[in-house]
Tab-separated table of C-alpha atoms and ligand atoms in Angstrom:
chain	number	residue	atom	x	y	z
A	245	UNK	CA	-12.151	8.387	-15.782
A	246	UNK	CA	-14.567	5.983	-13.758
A	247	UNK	CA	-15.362	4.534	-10.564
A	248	UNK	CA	-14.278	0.686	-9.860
A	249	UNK	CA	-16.933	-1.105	-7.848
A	250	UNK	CA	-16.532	-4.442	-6.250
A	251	UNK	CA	-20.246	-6.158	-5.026
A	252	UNK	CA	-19.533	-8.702	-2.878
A	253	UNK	CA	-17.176	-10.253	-4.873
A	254	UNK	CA	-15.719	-13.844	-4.496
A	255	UNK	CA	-13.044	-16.310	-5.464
A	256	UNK	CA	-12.542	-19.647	-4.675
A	257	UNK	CA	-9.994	-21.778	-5.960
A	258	UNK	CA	-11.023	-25.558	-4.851
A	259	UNK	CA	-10.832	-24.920	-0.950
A	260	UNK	CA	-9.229	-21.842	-1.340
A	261	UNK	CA	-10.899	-18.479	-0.488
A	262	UNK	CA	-8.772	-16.239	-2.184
A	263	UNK	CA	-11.543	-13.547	-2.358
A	264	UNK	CA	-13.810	-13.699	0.216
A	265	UNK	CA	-16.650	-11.244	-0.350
A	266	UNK	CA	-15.228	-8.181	-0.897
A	267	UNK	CA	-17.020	-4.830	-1.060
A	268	UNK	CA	-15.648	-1.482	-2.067
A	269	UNK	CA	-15.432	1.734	-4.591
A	270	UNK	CA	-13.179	3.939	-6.186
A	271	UNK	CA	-13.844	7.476	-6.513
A	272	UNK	CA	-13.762	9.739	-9.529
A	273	UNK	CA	-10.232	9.722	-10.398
A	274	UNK	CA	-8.406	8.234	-6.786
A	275	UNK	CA	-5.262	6.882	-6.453
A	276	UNK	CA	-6.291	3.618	-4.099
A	277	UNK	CA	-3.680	1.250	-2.713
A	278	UNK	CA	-4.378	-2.720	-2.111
A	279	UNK	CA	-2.622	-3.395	0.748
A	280	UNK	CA	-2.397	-6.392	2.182
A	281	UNK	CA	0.670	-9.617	2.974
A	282	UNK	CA	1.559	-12.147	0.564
A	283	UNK	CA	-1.436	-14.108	-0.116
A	284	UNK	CA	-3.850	-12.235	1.074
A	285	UNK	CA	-6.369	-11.915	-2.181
A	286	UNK	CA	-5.047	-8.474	-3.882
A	287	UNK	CA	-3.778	-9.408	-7.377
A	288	UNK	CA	-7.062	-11.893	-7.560
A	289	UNK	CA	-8.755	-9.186	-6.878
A	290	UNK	CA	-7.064	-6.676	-9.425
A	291	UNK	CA	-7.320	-9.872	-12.268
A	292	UNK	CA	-11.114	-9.686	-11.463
A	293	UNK	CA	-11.461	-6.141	-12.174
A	294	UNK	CA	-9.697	-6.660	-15.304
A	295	UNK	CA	-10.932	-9.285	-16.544
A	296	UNK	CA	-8.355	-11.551	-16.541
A	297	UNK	CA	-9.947	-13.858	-13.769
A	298	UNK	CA	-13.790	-15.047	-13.417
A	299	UNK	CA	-15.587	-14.100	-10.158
A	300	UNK	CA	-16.680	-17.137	-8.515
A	301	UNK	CA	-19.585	-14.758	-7.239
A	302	UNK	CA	-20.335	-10.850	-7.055
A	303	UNK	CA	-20.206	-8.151	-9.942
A	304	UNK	CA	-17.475	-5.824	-10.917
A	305	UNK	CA	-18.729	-2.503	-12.049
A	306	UNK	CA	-16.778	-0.064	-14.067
A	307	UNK	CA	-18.423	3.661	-14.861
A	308	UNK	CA	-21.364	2.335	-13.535
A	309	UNK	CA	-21.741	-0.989	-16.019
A	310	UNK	CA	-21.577	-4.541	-14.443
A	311	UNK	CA	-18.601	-5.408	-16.881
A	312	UNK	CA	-18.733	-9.198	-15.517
A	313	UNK	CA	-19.269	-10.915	-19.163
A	314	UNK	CA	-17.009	-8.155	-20.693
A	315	UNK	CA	-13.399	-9.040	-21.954
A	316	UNK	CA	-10.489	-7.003	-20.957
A	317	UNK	CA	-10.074	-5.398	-23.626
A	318	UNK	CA	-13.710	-3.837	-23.563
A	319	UNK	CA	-12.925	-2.546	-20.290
A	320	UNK	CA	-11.416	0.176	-20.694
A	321	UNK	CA	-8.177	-0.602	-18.626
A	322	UNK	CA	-4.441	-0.942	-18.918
A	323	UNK	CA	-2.569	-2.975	-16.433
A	324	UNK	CA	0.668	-2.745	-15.998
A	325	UNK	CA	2.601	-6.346	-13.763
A	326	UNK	CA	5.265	-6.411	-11.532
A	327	UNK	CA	6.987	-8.135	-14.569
A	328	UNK	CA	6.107	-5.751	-17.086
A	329	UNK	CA	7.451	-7.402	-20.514
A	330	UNK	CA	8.358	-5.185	-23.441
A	331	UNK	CA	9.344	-6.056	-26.493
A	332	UNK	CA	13.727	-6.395	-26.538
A	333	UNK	CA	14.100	-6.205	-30.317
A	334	UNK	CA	11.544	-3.483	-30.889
A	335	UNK	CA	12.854	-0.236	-29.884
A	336	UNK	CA	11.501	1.976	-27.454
A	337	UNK	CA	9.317	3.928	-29.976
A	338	UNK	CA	7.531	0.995	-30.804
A	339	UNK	CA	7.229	-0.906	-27.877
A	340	UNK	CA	4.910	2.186	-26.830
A	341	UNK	CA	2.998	2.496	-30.313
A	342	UNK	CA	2.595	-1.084	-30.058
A	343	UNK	CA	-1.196	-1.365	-28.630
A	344	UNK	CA	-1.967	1.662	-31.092
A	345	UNK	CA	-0.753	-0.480	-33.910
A	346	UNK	CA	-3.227	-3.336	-32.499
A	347	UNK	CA	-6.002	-1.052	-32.740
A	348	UNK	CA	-5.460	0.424	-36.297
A	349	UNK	CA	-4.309	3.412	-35.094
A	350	UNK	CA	-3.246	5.254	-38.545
A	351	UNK	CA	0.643	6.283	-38.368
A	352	UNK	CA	0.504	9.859	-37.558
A	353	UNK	CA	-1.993	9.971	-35.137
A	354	UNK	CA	0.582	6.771	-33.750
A	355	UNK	CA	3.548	9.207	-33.568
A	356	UNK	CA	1.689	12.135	-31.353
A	357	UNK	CA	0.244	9.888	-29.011
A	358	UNK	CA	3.828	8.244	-28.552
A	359	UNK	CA	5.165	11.416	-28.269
A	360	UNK	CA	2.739	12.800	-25.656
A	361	UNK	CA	3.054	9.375	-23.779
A	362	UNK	CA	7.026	9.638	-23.307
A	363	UNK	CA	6.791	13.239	-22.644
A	364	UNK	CA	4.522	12.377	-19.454
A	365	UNK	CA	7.287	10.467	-18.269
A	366	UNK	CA	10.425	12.446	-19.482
A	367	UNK	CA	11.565	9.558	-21.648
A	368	UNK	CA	11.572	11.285	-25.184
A	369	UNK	CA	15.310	10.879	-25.298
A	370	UNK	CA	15.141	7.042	-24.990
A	371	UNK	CA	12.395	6.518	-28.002
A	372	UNK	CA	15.626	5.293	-30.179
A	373	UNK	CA	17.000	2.643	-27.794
A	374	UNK	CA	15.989	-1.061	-26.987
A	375	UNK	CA	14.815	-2.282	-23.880
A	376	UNK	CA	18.129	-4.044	-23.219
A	377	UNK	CA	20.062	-0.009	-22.903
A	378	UNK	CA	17.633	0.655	-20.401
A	379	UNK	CA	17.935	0.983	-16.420
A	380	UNK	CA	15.355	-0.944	-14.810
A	381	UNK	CA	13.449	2.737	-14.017
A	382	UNK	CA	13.591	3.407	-17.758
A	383	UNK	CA	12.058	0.377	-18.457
A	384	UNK	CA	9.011	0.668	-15.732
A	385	UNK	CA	8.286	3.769	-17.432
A	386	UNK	CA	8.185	2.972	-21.067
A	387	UNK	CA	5.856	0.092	-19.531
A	388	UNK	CA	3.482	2.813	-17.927
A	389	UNK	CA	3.992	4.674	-21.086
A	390	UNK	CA	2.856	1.948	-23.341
A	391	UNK	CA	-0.382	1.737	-20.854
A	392	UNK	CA	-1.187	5.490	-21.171
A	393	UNK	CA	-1.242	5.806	-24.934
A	394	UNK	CA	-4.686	3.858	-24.697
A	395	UNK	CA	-5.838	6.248	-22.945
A	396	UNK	CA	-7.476	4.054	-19.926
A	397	UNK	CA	-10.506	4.637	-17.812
A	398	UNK	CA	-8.821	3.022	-15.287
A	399	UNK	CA	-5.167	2.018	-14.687
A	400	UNK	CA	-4.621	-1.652	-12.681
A	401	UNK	CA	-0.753	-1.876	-11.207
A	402	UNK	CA	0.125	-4.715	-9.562
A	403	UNK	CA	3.456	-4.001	-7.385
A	404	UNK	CA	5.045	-2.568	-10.251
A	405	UNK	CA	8.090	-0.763	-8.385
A	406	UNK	CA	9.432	-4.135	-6.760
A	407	UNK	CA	12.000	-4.821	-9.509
A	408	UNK	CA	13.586	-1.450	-8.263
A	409	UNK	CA	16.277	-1.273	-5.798
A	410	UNK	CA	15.271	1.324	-2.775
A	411	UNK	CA	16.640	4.245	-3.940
A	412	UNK	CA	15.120	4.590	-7.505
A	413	UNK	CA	11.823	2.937	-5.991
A	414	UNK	CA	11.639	6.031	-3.920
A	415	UNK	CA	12.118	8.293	-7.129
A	416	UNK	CA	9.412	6.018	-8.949
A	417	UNK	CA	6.958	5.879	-6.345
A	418	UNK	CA	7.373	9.856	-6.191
A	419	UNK	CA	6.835	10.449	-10.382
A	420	UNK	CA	3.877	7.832	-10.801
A	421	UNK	CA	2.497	9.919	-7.972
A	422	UNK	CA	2.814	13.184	-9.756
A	423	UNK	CA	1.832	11.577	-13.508
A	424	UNK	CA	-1.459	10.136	-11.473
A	425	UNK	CA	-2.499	13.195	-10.655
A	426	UNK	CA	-1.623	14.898	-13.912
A	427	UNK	CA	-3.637	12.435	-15.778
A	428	UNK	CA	-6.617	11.809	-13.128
A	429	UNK	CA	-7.272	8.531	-14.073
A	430	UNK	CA	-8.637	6.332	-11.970
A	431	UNK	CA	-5.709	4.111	-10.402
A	432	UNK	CA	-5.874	0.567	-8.278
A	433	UNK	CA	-2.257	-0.094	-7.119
A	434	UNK	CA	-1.458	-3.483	-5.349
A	435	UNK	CA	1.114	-3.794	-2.618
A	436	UNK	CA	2.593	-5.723	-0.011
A	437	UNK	CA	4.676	-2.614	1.043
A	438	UNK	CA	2.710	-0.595	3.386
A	439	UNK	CA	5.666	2.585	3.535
A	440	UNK	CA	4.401	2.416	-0.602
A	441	UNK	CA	0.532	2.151	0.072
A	442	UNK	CA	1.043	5.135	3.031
A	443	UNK	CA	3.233	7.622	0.822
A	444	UNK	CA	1.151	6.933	-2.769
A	445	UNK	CA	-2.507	6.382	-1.802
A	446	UNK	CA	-5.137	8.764	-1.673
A	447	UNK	CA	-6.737	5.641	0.241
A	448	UNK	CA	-5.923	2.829	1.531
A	449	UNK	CA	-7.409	-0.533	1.118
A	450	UNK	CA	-6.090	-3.316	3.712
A	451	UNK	CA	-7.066	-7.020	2.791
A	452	UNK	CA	-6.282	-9.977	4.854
A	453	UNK	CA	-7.364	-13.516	4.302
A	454	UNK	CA	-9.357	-12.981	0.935
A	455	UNK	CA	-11.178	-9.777	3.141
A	456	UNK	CA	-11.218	-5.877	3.230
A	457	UNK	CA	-10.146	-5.193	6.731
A	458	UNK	CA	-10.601	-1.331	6.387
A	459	UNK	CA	-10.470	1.412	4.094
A	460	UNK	CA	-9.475	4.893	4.582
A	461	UNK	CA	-6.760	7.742	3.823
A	462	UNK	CA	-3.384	6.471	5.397
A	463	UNK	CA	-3.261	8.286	8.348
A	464	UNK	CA	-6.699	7.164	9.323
A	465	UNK	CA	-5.694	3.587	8.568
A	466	UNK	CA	-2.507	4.050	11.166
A	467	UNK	CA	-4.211	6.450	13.531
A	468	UNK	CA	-7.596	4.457	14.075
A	469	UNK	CA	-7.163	0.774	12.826
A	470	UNK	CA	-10.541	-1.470	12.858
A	471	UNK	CA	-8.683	-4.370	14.130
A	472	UNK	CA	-5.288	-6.089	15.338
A	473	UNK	CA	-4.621	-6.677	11.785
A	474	UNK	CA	-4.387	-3.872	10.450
A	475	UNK	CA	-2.961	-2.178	13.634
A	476	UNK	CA	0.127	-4.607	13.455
A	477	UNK	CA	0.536	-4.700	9.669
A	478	UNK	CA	1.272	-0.877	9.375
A	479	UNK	CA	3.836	0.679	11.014
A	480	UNK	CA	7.415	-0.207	11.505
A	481	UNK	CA	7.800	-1.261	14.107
A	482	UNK	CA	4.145	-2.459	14.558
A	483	UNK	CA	1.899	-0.897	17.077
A	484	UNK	CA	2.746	-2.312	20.656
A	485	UNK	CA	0.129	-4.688	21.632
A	486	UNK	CA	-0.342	-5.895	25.243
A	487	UNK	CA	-3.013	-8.007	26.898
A	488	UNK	CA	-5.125	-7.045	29.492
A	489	UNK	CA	-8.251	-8.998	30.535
A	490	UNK	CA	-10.209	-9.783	27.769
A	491	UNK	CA	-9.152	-6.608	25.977
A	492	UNK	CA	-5.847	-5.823	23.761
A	493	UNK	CA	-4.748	-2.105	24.293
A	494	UNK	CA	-2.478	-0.949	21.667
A	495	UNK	CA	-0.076	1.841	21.142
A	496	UNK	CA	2.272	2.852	18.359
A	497	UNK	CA	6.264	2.976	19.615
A	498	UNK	CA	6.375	6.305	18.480
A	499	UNK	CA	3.974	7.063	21.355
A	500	UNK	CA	5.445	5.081	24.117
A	501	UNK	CA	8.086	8.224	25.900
A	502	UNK	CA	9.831	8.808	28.607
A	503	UNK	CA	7.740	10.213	31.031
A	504	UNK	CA	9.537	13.501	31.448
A	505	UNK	CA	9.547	13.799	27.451
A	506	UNK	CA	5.496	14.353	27.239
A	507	UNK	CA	3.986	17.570	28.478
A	508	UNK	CA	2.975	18.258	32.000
A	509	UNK	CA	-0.995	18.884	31.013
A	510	UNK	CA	-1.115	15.670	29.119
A	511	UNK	CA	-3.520	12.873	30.319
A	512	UNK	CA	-0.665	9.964	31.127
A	513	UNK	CA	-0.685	6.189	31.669
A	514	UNK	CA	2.493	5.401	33.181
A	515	UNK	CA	4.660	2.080	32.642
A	516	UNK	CA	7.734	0.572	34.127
A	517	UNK	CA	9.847	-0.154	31.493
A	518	UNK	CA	12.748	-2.630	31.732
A	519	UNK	CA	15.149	-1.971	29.030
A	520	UNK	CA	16.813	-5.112	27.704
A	521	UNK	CA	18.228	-3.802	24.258
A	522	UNK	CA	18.715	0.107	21.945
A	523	UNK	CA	19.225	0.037	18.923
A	524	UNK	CA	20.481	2.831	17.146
A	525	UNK	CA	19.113	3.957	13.695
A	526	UNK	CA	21.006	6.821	13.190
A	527	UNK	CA	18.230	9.259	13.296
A	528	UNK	CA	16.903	8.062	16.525
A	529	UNK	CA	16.499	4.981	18.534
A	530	UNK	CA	14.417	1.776	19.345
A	531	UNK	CA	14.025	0.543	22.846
A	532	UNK	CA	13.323	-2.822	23.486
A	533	UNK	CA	11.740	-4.115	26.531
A	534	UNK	CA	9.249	-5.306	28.942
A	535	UNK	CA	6.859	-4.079	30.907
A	536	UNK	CA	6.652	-3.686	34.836
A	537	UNK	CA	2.730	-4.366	36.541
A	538	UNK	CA	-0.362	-4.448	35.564
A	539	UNK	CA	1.139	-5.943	32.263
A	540	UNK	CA	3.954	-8.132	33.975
A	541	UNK	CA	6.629	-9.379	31.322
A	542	UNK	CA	4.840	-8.240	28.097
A	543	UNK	CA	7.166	-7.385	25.563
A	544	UNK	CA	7.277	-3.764	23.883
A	545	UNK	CA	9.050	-1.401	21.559
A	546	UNK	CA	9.840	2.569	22.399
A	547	UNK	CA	10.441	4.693	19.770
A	548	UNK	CA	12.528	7.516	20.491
A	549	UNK	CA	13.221	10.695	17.709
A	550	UNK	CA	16.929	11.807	18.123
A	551	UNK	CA	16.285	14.838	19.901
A	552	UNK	CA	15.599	12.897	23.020
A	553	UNK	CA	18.870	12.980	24.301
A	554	UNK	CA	18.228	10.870	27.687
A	555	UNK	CA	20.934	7.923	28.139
A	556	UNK	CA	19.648	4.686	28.614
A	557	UNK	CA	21.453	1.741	29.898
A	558	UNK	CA	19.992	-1.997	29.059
A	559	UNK	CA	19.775	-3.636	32.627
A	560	UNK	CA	17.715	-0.698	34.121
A	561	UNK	CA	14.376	-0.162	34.329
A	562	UNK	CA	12.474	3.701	33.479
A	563	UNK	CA	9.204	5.372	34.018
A	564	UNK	CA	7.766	5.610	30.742
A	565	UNK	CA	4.401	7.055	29.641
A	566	UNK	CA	1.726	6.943	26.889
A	567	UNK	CA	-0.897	9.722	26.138
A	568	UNK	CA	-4.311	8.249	27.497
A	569	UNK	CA	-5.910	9.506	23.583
A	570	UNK	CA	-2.979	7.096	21.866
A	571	UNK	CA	-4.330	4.623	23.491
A	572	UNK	CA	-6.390	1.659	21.051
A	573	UNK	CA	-8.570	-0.482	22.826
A	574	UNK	CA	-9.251	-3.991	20.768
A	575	UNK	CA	-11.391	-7.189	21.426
A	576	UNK	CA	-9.178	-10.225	22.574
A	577	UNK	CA	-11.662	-12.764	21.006
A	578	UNK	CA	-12.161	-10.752	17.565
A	579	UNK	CA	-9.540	-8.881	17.267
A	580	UNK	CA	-11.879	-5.463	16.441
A	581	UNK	CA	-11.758	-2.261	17.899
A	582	UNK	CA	-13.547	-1.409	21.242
A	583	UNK	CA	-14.797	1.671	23.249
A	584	UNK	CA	-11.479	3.056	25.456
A	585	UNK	CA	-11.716	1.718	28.723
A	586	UNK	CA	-9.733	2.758	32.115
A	587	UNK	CA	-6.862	0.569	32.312
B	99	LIG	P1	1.172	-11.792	-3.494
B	99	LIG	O1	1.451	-10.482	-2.836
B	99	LIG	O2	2.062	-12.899	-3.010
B	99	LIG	O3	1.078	-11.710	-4.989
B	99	LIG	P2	-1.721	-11.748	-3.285
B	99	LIG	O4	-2.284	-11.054	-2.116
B	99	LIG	O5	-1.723	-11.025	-4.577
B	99	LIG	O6	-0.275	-12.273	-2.968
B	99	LIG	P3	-3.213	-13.779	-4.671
B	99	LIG	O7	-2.192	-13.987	-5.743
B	99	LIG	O8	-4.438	-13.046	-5.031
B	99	LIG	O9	-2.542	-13.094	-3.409
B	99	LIG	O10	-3.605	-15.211	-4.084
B	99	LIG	C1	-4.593	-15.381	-3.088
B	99	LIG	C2	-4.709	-16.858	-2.750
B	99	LIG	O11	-5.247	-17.571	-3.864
B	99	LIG	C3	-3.400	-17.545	-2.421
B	99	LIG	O12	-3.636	-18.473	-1.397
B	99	LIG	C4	-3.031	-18.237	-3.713
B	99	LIG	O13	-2.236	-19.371	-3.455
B	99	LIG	C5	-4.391	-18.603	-4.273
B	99	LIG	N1	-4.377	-18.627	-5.745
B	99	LIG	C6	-4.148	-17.572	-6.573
B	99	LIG	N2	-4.267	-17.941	-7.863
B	99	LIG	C7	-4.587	-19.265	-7.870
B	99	LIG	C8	-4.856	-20.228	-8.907
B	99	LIG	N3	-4.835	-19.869	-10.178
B	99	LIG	N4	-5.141	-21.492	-8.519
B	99	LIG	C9	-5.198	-21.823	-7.219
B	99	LIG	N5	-4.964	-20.975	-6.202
B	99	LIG	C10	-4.663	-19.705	-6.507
């Protein structure tokens, strides 16, 4: 196990800024999620830490060591790529003992670790088969597999669910969870798909343009964003965000109710809400619409849980409400959070 630090780290490619100064550190055996759109600076980032990419400035330290002049492979990690590429006419066994092999690993010592490696990931019954009788979940984890038998300080994963479809993602994301924290090793995992980065992360690590926007445990990320960035980029639907002066005050659709809905002690702002479109998701529904005075024409979404069971008619406007501590309060000019104000 180790900590990951990055000092101020940068990368420029000709005019590009594709790392931008970026501080930040692991702990002891975390589970932290890159998070950030396409672009944005992650897998630079994650190639820096491994190795695999020069810093244009800044040091990467790994168990306390500035590893900047090491190679990869005297890191101490094991990455594993969103196109992870194993072997199709070695078999499954060997595919995993493969980097064991590399290292002179003597043959029986080979077998145990291979053994212990696809037991982690329930995959013992496959160590006969080639890649090509595999489902593409079977494959991911002989790829993980074949990155644990090193035994890692640190694991590197860059978005390596997407091949996936939804369904077996959700299963994946679950059981590299659960392996993660059977191992305790040290894990950076890059995404672009923030329901990923909020169910896996112990922390959260948002980047935009080349930067680190915040850092924090998911729900502190979507409770108490730094800035419009990150405000909008989690959440689905994104947080409502309407203008007001020089301020932006934001609130999450989940928050934005019919009036009657909220409790009676609860501190209120109140909104006229002309409803232009629902949309039903089966286990509840979005309202679309705009807003009535002080925040004339301003487009929002409402989400409502399907035990609200108020009709709505498009065409009609309501009385809708938010709680005054849901409130965000952001600078118009930069986009970073401000003191709450009175509307
Ligand atoms: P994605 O989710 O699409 O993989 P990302 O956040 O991982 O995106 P990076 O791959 O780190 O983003 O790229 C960051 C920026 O650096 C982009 O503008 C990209 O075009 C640029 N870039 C990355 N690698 C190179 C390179 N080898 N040469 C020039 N520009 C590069």
């Amino acid at each position: 196990m180790a900590i990951v630090e990055a000092r101020n780290i940068r990368k420029y490619f000709g005019e590009v800024r594709a790392v931008d100064g970026v501080n930040l550190a692991t702990r002891e055996g975390e589970f932290l999620v890159l998070l950030g759109p396409s672009g944005c600076g992650k897998t630079t980032l994650l190639r820096m830490i491994a190795g695999l990419e020069k810093p244009s400035a800044g040091e990467i330290v790994i168990g306390a060591q500035v590893v900047n002049s090491l190679p990869p492979r005297a890191r101490k990690i094991a990455m594993v790529f969103q196109s992870y590429a194993l072997y199709p006419h070695m078999r499954v066994f060997n595919n995993i003992a493969f980097p064991l092999k590399a290292q002179g690993v003597p043959k029986k010592a080979r077998k145990e670790k291979v053994e212990w490696a696809a037991a982690m990931f329930g995959i013992e019954r496959l160590l006969d088969r080639k890649p090509r009788e595999l489902s593409g979940g079977e494959r991911q984890r002989v790829a993980l597999a074949r990155a644990l038998v090193r035994e890692p300080d640190v694991f590197l994963l860059d978005e390596p669910l997407s091949n996936l479809d939804a369904k077996l993602r959700t299963a994946a994301r679950y059981e590299l969870q659960q392996f993660q924290k059977r191992i305790g090793t040290t894990t950076i995992y890059v995404t672009h798909d923030q329901v990923e980065a909020m169910g896996l992360g112990d922390r959260i690590a948002v980047m935009n343009e080349g930067k680190l926007r915040q850092m924090g445990m998911p729900q502190e990320v979507y409770d108490e964003p730094a800035d419009t960035f990150v405000a909008s980029f989690l959440g689905s639907p994104p947080m409502n965000m309407v203008e007001r002066n020089n301020d932006i005050v934001g609130f999450r659709p989940e928050h934005l109710l019919p009036t009657e809905v909220h409790g009676t002690s609860e501190h209120l702002v109140t909104f006229q809400f002309h409803l232009s479109r629902v949309e039903h998701l089966g286990a509840g529904r979005l309202l679309y619409g705009l807003l009535g005075a002080p925040f004339a024409d301003q487009k929002v979404i409402a989400n409502l849980a399907s035990n609200v069971m108020i009709v709505f008619q498009p065409g009609m406007s309501y009385t809708f409400a938010v709680k005054t501590a849901n409130l965000k309060f952001f600078d118009r000019a930069t986009g970073l959070r401000i003191e709450p104000r009175p509307l």
